[in-house]
GROMACS .gro file of C-alpha atoms in nm:
model
  364
    1MET     CA    1   0.009   0.021  -0.012
    2MET     CA    2   0.119   0.327  -0.075
    3THR     CA    3   0.264   0.552   0.215
    4HIS     CA    4   0.083   0.873   0.256
    5TYR     CA    5   0.189   1.189   0.436
    6LEU     CA    6  -0.006   1.290   0.772
    7LEU     CA    7  -0.204   1.574   0.685
    8LEU     CA    8  -0.222   1.809   0.981
    9THR     CA    9  -0.469   2.057   0.831
   10PRO     CA   10  -0.816   2.159   0.898
   11GLY     CA   11  -0.914   1.981   0.615
   12PRO     CA   12  -0.902   1.776   0.398
   13LEU     CA   13  -0.759   1.550   0.669
   14THR     CA   14  -0.616   1.214   0.708
   15THR     CA   15  -0.872   0.939   0.674
   16SER     CA   16  -0.825   0.552   0.766
   17ASP     CA   17  -0.738   0.308   0.504
   18THR     CA   18  -1.102   0.149   0.538
   19VAL     CA   19  -1.248   0.516   0.480
   20LYS     CA   20  -1.030   0.501   0.152
   21GLN     CA   21  -1.112   0.141   0.059
   22ALA     CA   22  -1.514   0.242   0.072
   23MET     CA   23  -1.459   0.426  -0.244
   24LEU     CA   24  -1.316   0.140  -0.438
   25LYS     CA   25  -1.708   0.032  -0.556
   26ASP     CA   26  -1.923   0.194  -0.787
   27TRP     CA   27  -2.272   0.272  -0.678
   28CYS     CA   28  -2.615   0.314  -0.885
   29THR     CA   29  -2.788   0.642  -0.738
   30TRP     CA   30  -3.108   0.483  -0.830
   31ASP     CA   31  -3.094   0.183  -0.626
   32ASP     CA   32  -3.223   0.111  -0.283
   33ASP     CA   33  -2.900  -0.006  -0.152
   34TYR     CA   34  -2.734   0.318  -0.228
   35ASN     CA   35  -3.029   0.549  -0.145
   36LEU     CA   36  -3.220   0.384   0.128
   37ASP     CA   37  -2.937   0.170   0.287
   38ILE     CA   38  -2.647   0.461   0.274
   39VAL     CA   39  -2.800   0.814   0.192
   40GLN     CA   40  -3.099   0.775   0.449
   41THR     CA   41  -2.905   0.607   0.703
   42ILE     CA   42  -2.656   0.881   0.684
   43ARG     CA   43  -2.918   1.144   0.725
   44ARG     CA   44  -3.089   0.947   1.057
   45THR     CA   45  -2.748   0.916   1.203
   46LEU     CA   46  -2.674   1.294   1.154
   47ILE     CA   47  -2.970   1.391   1.344
   48LYS     CA   48  -2.895   1.151   1.648
   49LEU     CA   49  -2.553   1.277   1.674
   50ALA     CA   50  -2.683   1.645   1.687
   51THR     CA   51  -2.974   1.572   1.925
   52PRO     CA   52  -3.210   1.326   2.098
   53SER     CA   53  -3.476   1.574   2.039
   54ALA     CA   54  -3.773   1.535   1.788
   55GLY     CA   55  -3.818   1.823   1.541
   56TYR     CA   56  -3.495   1.806   1.347
   57THR     CA   57  -3.395   1.681   1.006
   58SER     CA   58  -3.121   1.665   0.771
   59VAL     CA   59  -3.008   1.727   0.401
   60LEU     CA   60  -2.676   1.656   0.213
   61MET     CA   61  -2.556   1.902  -0.037
   62GLN     CA   62  -2.286   1.857  -0.333
   63GLY     CA   63  -2.004   2.100  -0.310
   64SER     CA   64  -1.756   2.223  -0.052
   65GLY     CA   65  -1.870   2.313   0.308
   66THR     CA   66  -1.900   2.671   0.170
   67ALA     CA   67  -2.159   2.563  -0.065
   68SER     CA   68  -2.346   2.417   0.218
   69VAL     CA   69  -2.339   2.757   0.399
   70GLU     CA   70  -2.426   2.963   0.088
   71SER     CA   71  -2.738   2.695   0.070
   72VAL     CA   72  -2.855   2.785   0.402
   73LEU     CA   73  -2.798   3.159   0.399
   74GLY     CA   74  -2.963   3.187   0.023
   75SER     CA   75  -3.259   2.983   0.135
   76ALA     CA   76  -3.327   3.076   0.487
   77LEU     CA   77  -3.342   3.456   0.489
   78LEU     CA   78  -3.689   3.553   0.334
   79PRO     CA   79  -3.708   3.932   0.206
   80GLU     CA   80  -3.823   4.062   0.513
   81ASP     CA   81  -3.542   3.923   0.730
   82LYS     CA   82  -3.212   4.069   0.824
   83LEU     CA   83  -2.929   3.870   0.940
   84LEU     CA   84  -2.631   3.954   1.206
   85VAL     CA   85  -2.316   3.810   1.092
   86ILE     CA   86  -2.049   3.761   1.385
   87ASN     CA   87  -1.720   3.812   1.235
   88ASN     CA   88  -1.373   3.719   1.391
   89GLY     CA   89  -1.188   3.501   1.117
   90ALA     CA   90  -1.182   3.424   0.753
   91TYR     CA   91  -1.508   3.215   0.775
   92GLY     CA   92  -1.707   3.482   0.961
   93LYS     CA   93  -1.601   3.704   0.688
   94ARG     CA   94  -1.697   3.466   0.403
   95MET     CA   95  -2.060   3.446   0.531
   96ALA     CA   96  -2.071   3.831   0.489
   97GLU     CA   97  -1.931   3.813   0.166
   98ILE     CA   98  -2.194   3.562   0.042
   99CYS     CA   99  -2.477   3.763   0.189
  100GLN     CA  100  -2.330   4.066  -0.030
  101VAL     CA  101  -2.325   3.856  -0.338
  102LEU     CA  102  -2.683   3.726  -0.295
  103GLY     CA  103  -2.812   4.078  -0.184
  104LEU     CA  104  -2.925   3.981   0.152
  105ALA     CA  105  -3.002   4.197   0.415
  106HIS     CA  106  -2.720   4.194   0.695
  107GLU     CA  107  -2.491   4.352   0.899
  108VAL     CA  108  -2.149   4.272   1.010
  109LEU     CA  109  -2.014   4.259   1.389
  110SER     CA  110  -1.647   4.236   1.361
  111PHE     CA  111  -1.396   4.157   1.603
  112LYS     CA  112  -1.005   4.084   1.558
  113GLU     CA  113  -0.897   3.751   1.459
  114THR     CA  114  -0.776   3.686   1.805
  115GLN     CA  115  -1.051   3.841   1.989
  116LEU     CA  116  -1.338   3.628   2.132
  117PRO     CA  117  -1.684   3.787   2.012
  118ASP     CA  118  -1.807   4.031   2.280
  119LEU     CA  119  -2.120   3.905   2.440
  120GLU     CA  120  -2.229   4.264   2.549
  121GLN     CA  121  -2.205   4.406   2.179
  122ILE     CA  122  -2.393   4.114   2.033
  123ALA     CA  123  -2.653   4.175   2.331
  124ALA     CA  124  -2.655   4.537   2.208
  125LYS     CA  125  -2.697   4.473   1.858
  126LEU     CA  126  -2.999   4.209   1.879
  127ALA     CA  127  -3.185   4.437   2.164
  128THR     CA  128  -3.219   4.696   1.856
  129GLY     CA  129  -3.477   4.435   1.737
  130GLY     CA  130  -3.375   4.470   1.392
  131PHE     CA  131  -3.254   4.094   1.328
  132SER     CA  132  -3.437   3.796   1.255
  133HIS     CA  133  -3.115   3.571   1.235
  134LEU     CA  134  -2.782   3.520   1.363
  135ALA     CA  135  -2.472   3.363   1.213
  136MET     CA  136  -2.153   3.263   1.386
  137VAL     CA  137  -1.871   3.014   1.329
  138HIS     CA  138  -1.798   2.769   1.612
  139CYS     CA  139  -1.455   2.683   1.547
  140GLU     CA  140  -1.258   2.977   1.353
  141THR     CA  141  -0.980   2.784   1.184
  142THR     CA  142  -0.837   3.109   1.112
  143THR     CA  143  -0.658   3.121   1.434
  144GLY     CA  144  -0.798   2.797   1.597
  145MET     CA  145  -1.022   2.981   1.839
  146LEU     CA  146  -1.338   2.821   1.992
  147ASN     CA  147  -1.614   3.088   1.988
  148PRO     CA  148  -1.868   3.113   2.263
  149LEU     CA  149  -2.149   2.883   2.141
  150ALA     CA  150  -2.359   2.846   2.425
  151PRO     CA  151  -2.364   3.199   2.554
  152VAL     CA  152  -2.444   3.348   2.203
  153ALA     CA  153  -2.740   3.061   2.180
  154GLN     CA  154  -2.862   3.192   2.492
  155LEU     CA  155  -2.868   3.538   2.349
  156CYS     CA  156  -3.057   3.441   2.017
  157SER     CA  157  -3.318   3.245   2.249
  158GLU     CA  158  -3.357   3.563   2.477
  159TYR     CA  159  -3.394   3.826   2.181
  160GLU     CA  160  -3.595   3.548   1.974
  161VAL     CA  161  -3.365   3.541   1.687
  162ARG     CA  162  -3.297   3.240   1.460
  163PHE     CA  163  -2.932   3.100   1.517
  164ILE     CA  164  -2.731   2.976   1.217
  165LEU     CA  165  -2.415   2.812   1.337
  166ASP     CA  166  -2.129   2.712   1.108
  167ALA     CA  167  -1.993   2.408   1.266
  168MET     CA  168  -1.770   2.321   0.987
  169SER     CA  169  -1.465   2.218   1.184
  170SER     CA  170  -1.640   2.120   1.537
  171PHE     CA  171  -1.933   1.884   1.454
  172GLY     CA  172  -1.864   1.534   1.496
  173GLY     CA  173  -1.521   1.647   1.716
  174ILE     CA  174  -1.695   1.866   2.002
  175THR     CA  175  -2.014   1.768   2.171
  176MET     CA  176  -2.330   1.967   2.170
  177ASP     CA  177  -2.711   1.937   2.166
  178VAL     CA  178  -2.843   2.144   1.886
  179ALA     CA  179  -3.196   2.138   2.024
  180LYS     CA  180  -3.092   2.223   2.370
  181LEU     CA  181  -2.888   2.525   2.206
  182ASN     CA  182  -3.208   2.621   2.003
  183ILE     CA  183  -2.992   2.601   1.664
  184GLU     CA  184  -3.217   2.688   1.394
  185PHE     CA  185  -2.946   2.534   1.117
  186LEU     CA  186  -2.615   2.386   1.186
  187ILE     CA  187  -2.364   2.317   0.871
  188SER     CA  188  -2.113   2.091   0.854
  189SER     CA  189  -1.877   1.890   0.591
  190ALA     CA  190  -1.788   1.537   0.520
  191ASN     CA  191  -1.414   1.610   0.538
  192LYS     CA  192  -1.382   1.743   0.893
  193CYS     CA  193  -1.435   1.581   1.231
  194ILE     CA  194  -1.657   1.286   1.080
  195GLN     CA  195  -1.320   1.186   0.911
  196GLY     CA  196  -1.466   1.146   0.570
  197VAL     CA  197  -1.364   1.281   0.249
  198PRO     CA  198  -1.419   1.613   0.063
  199GLY     CA  199  -1.727   1.610  -0.172
  200PHE     CA  200  -2.064   1.725   0.019
  201GLY     CA  201  -2.162   1.918   0.317
  202PHE     CA  202  -2.466   1.881   0.521
  203VAL     CA  203  -2.724   2.058   0.704
  204ILE     CA  204  -2.903   1.980   1.026
  205GLY     CA  205  -3.198   2.191   1.083
  206LYS     CA  206  -3.553   2.227   1.257
  207GLN     CA  207  -3.790   2.073   0.999
  208THR     CA  208  -3.993   2.375   1.033
  209ALA     CA  209  -3.729   2.597   0.934
  210ILE     CA  210  -3.633   2.416   0.636
  211GLU     CA  211  -4.045   2.424   0.521
  212ARG     CA  212  -4.003   2.784   0.581
  213CYS     CA  213  -3.728   2.804   0.305
  214LYS     CA  214  -3.962   2.678   0.043
  215GLY     CA  215  -3.975   2.889  -0.291
  216ASN     CA  216  -3.695   3.150  -0.149
  217ALA     CA  217  -3.361   2.983  -0.255
  218LYS     CA  218  -3.146   3.220  -0.472
  219SER     CA  219  -2.992   2.952  -0.671
  220LEU     CA  220  -3.118   2.653  -0.826
  221SER     CA  221  -2.841   2.417  -0.731
  222LEU     CA  222  -2.816   2.526  -0.369
  223ASP     CA  223  -3.173   2.531  -0.308
  224LEU     CA  224  -3.192   2.393   0.035
  225TYR     CA  225  -3.564   2.316   0.053
  226ASP     CA  226  -3.592   2.148  -0.305
  227GLN     CA  227  -3.279   1.911  -0.198
  228TRP     CA  228  -3.447   1.833   0.146
  229HIS     CA  229  -3.789   1.757  -0.001
  230THR     CA  230  -3.636   1.554  -0.313
  231MET     CA  231  -3.461   1.331  -0.016
  232GLU     CA  232  -3.772   1.309   0.181
  233VAL     CA  233  -4.009   1.210  -0.101
  234SER     CA  234  -3.807   1.016  -0.298
  235ASN     CA  235  -3.611   0.816  -0.021
  236GLY     CA  236  -3.274   0.952  -0.053
  237LYS     CA  237  -3.234   1.026  -0.412
  238TRP     CA  238  -3.039   1.327  -0.465
  239ARG     CA  239  -3.162   1.626  -0.711
  240PHE     CA  240  -2.862   1.629  -0.910
  241THR     CA  241  -2.544   1.390  -0.959
  242SER     CA  242  -2.486   1.222  -0.619
  243PRO     CA  243  -2.099   1.174  -0.500
  244THR     CA  244  -2.155   0.846  -0.460
  245HIS     CA  245  -1.778   0.760  -0.357
  246VAL     CA  246  -1.790   1.035  -0.123
  247VAL     CA  247  -2.109   0.925   0.032
  248ARG     CA  248  -2.016   0.566   0.101
  249ALA     CA  249  -1.680   0.660   0.245
  250PHE     CA  250  -1.866   0.903   0.482
  251ALA     CA  251  -2.087   0.617   0.556
  252GLN     CA  252  -1.775   0.413   0.688
  253ALA     CA  253  -1.672   0.714   0.868
  254LEU     CA  254  -1.965   0.722   1.055
  255THR     CA  255  -1.936   0.359   1.140
  256GLU     CA  256  -1.593   0.427   1.273
  257LEU     CA  257  -1.718   0.731   1.469
  258THR     CA  258  -1.946   0.486   1.653
  259ASP     CA  259  -1.662   0.231   1.740
  260GLU     CA  260  -1.439   0.474   1.863
  261GLY     CA  261  -1.698   0.564   2.132
  262GLY     CA  262  -1.907   0.848   1.984
  263ILE     CA  263  -1.830   1.207   1.952
  264ALA     CA  264  -1.723   1.244   2.331
  265ALA     CA  265  -1.457   1.002   2.280
  266ARG     CA  266  -1.336   1.171   1.956
  267GLN     CA  267  -1.301   1.476   2.137
  268ALA     CA  268  -1.111   1.333   2.424
  269ARG     CA  269  -0.864   1.201   2.159
  270TYR     CA  270  -0.853   1.535   1.958
  271THR     CA  271  -0.795   1.729   2.289
  272GLN     CA  272  -0.530   1.512   2.405
  273ASN     CA  273  -0.361   1.575   2.048
  274GLN     CA  274  -0.390   1.926   2.097
  275GLN     CA  275  -0.248   1.946   2.445
  276LEU     CA  276   0.041   1.738   2.372
  277LEU     CA  277   0.103   1.939   2.039
  278CYS     CA  278   0.105   2.267   2.230
  279GLN     CA  279   0.329   2.133   2.503
  280GLY     CA  280   0.589   1.977   2.254
  281MET     CA  281   0.584   2.272   2.038
  282GLN     CA  282   0.647   2.511   2.344
  283GLU     CA  283   0.930   2.298   2.486
  284LEU     CA  284   1.088   2.350   2.108
  285GLY     CA  285   1.040   2.743   2.163
  286PHE     CA  286   0.728   2.779   1.938
  287LYS     CA  287   0.465   3.006   2.110
  288PRO     CA  288   0.091   2.978   2.042
  289LEU     CA  289  -0.080   3.268   1.878
  290LEU     CA  290  -0.364   3.236   2.114
  291PRO     CA  291  -0.401   3.202   2.511
  292VAL     CA  292  -0.475   2.859   2.599
  293ASP     CA  293  -0.833   2.930   2.749
  294MET     CA  294  -0.918   3.029   2.373
  295HIS     CA  295  -0.766   2.697   2.207
  296SER     CA  296  -0.985   2.456   2.024
  297PRO     CA  297  -0.900   2.093   2.010
  298ILE     CA  298  -0.936   2.134   1.633
  299ILE     CA  299  -0.623   2.331   1.511
  300THR     CA  300  -0.360   2.565   1.671
  301SER     CA  301  -0.161   2.855   1.532
  302PHE     CA  302   0.168   2.945   1.625
  303TYR     CA  303   0.406   3.243   1.567
  304SER     CA  304   0.647   3.161   1.311
  305PRO     CA  305   1.023   3.211   1.421
  306THR     CA  306   1.171   3.564   1.415
  307ALA     CA  307   1.525   3.411   1.284
  308PRO     CA  308   1.591   3.605   0.963
  309ASP     CA  309   1.677   3.287   0.780
  310TYR     CA  310   1.367   3.121   0.875
  311HIS     CA  311   1.101   3.069   0.561
  312PHE     CA  312   0.765   2.874   0.592
  313ASN     CA  313   0.791   2.707   0.281
  314ARG     CA  314   1.152   2.568   0.373
  315PHE     CA  315   1.003   2.459   0.695
  316TYR     CA  316   0.703   2.305   0.531
  317ASP     CA  317   0.888   2.115   0.273
  318ALA     CA  318   1.138   1.950   0.555
  319LEU     CA  319   0.839   1.833   0.730
  320LYS     CA  320   0.653   1.703   0.431
  321ALA     CA  321   0.956   1.489   0.333
  322ARG     CA  322   0.943   1.334   0.658
  323GLY     CA  323   0.588   1.256   0.621
  324PHE     CA  324   0.399   1.550   0.781
  325VAL     CA  325   0.197   1.844   0.587
  326ILE     CA  326   0.119   2.143   0.819
  327TYR     CA  327  -0.064   2.468   0.699
  328PRO     CA  328   0.015   2.813   0.645
  329GLY     CA  329  -0.142   3.121   0.875
  330LYS     CA  330  -0.400   3.309   0.785
  331VAL     CA  331  -0.411   3.585   1.051
  332SER     CA  332  -0.382   3.928   0.874
  333ASP     CA  333  -0.138   4.081   1.154
  334ALA     CA  334   0.059   3.824   1.257
  335ASP     CA  335   0.327   3.592   1.105
  336CYS     CA  336   0.215   3.235   1.205
  337PHE     CA  337   0.132   2.886   1.089
  338ARG     CA  338  -0.108   2.645   1.159
  339ILE     CA  339  -0.106   2.279   1.294
  340GLY     CA  340  -0.419   2.083   1.305
  341ASN     CA  341  -0.479   1.738   1.471
  342ILE     CA  342  -0.814   1.612   1.384
  343GLY     CA  343  -0.882   1.328   1.140
  344ALA     CA  344  -0.714   0.969   1.173
  345VAL     CA  345  -0.443   1.136   1.395
  346TYR     CA  346  -0.336   1.004   1.749
  347PRO     CA  347  -0.100   1.105   2.028
  348GLU     CA  348   0.166   0.892   1.883
  349ASP     CA  349   0.150   1.058   1.561
  350ILE     CA  350   0.166   1.408   1.745
  351ALA     CA  351   0.489   1.258   1.919
  352ARG     CA  352   0.662   1.183   1.603
  353LEU     CA  353   0.579   1.519   1.455
  354ILE     CA  354   0.723   1.697   1.771
  355SER     CA  355   1.030   1.488   1.711
  356ALA     CA  356   1.052   1.557   1.335
  357ILE     CA  357   1.033   1.944   1.398
  358ALA     CA  358   1.321   1.930   1.634
  359GLU     CA  359   1.518   1.771   1.355
  360VAL     CA  360   1.427   2.042   1.070
  361LYS     CA  361   1.468   2.347   1.279
  362TYR     CA  362   1.765   2.460   1.049
  363TRP     CA  363   1.721   2.816   1.166
  364GLU     CA  364   1.904   2.771   1.498
   0.00000   0.00000   0.00000
C-alpha cells in the first residue's frame, strides 16, 4: 500500500485506510442499496449525533462546506429578514461575502481575529430588534479559536433570533445538542471531524425552518428546501448527481465514529492531541498565537520564528519530506502557521511530529 503523509490541516484531513477502501466500489444512484441503505441511514445518523430531541431533520448538499453555508443563507433568509453576522476570522468574513453577493439584508459585527466575540456588543445589537437571524462560526480555523457557542445561543433565544451555526470544523469532534442550544441550522462538511473525504456538506436543522425556505432560494443547485424535499419524498435520492464514492466513504466514517465511542471519545482524542502538540511545540520554543483558554481541540496557530533565515516554505518542505503536512497562517496581522490534529491522527503521531520538527529546525 502507498505510504501517504499525515495531513495536519483543518481539512481535508488524514482518513483511515478503511474509509479510503470504501470508495473502491461504484454505486447506482437509483438503487435502494444506495439511497435507502446509505443516504437515508446517513441522514438519520446525523440527526442522532446532533440531538436526541424530535423536530430536526438533515439534508446533504453537493460541493464544499461553503456551498452548504451559501445554501442555508440563500434559502433561509426571506425578503423581510435581516441577518447579523459575527465575524472574527476568514469564515465569518466569508459568510458576510455570501450575503453581499446574494443581496441579503445583513449587518456584520466584526472583532479582531485573536479576539473572542464580545457578548455585550452582540446583545446590544440584538436589542435593537432589527434582526431575524444570527450567524456565527463555532471553531474559527483562521486561528484555532473556539467561539462562545452556549452564551451566543442563549442570546439568540432571549431576543427570539434564529441561530445559524457554521460548525464546519467542530461537529463530530465537539459534543453539543442542537435542540438544547435552539440552533435553527447547523452546517458542517464530510471532510472534517466525521473523518470522511471532501465532496459534500450537510445541514441539520429544524424541519419547520427548512419548510420555511420553500420557494425562497437564490440558486437552483443550492436550493435547500428542494434538496431536502427530494430526499424526503424520493427515499434519499439527490436532485442532481450524487457524489456516490464520497457518500459511501462518509457512511464508513460514521461507523468508525461509533466504534471509537462517539463524539465524546473523539473529542477526548483530539483534545489530547492538541495538548501534546502545544506542550511539545512550546518545549521547542514555539509560542501559540492564542491564550490557552481560547484554544479549540481542532487546530492551533503558532507564531513563526523570528530568525532572519526562517522561511515557512523551507520548513514546510522539510516536514513534508518526513511525512507531515502543516498549514500556512491566515491571520492578517501576525506571521504564523497552523497545525491541525483532527482526522485519523493519534497521540503517537503528534509525538512523531514533535521529533520531526526538532530535527528540521535549520534556523538554529
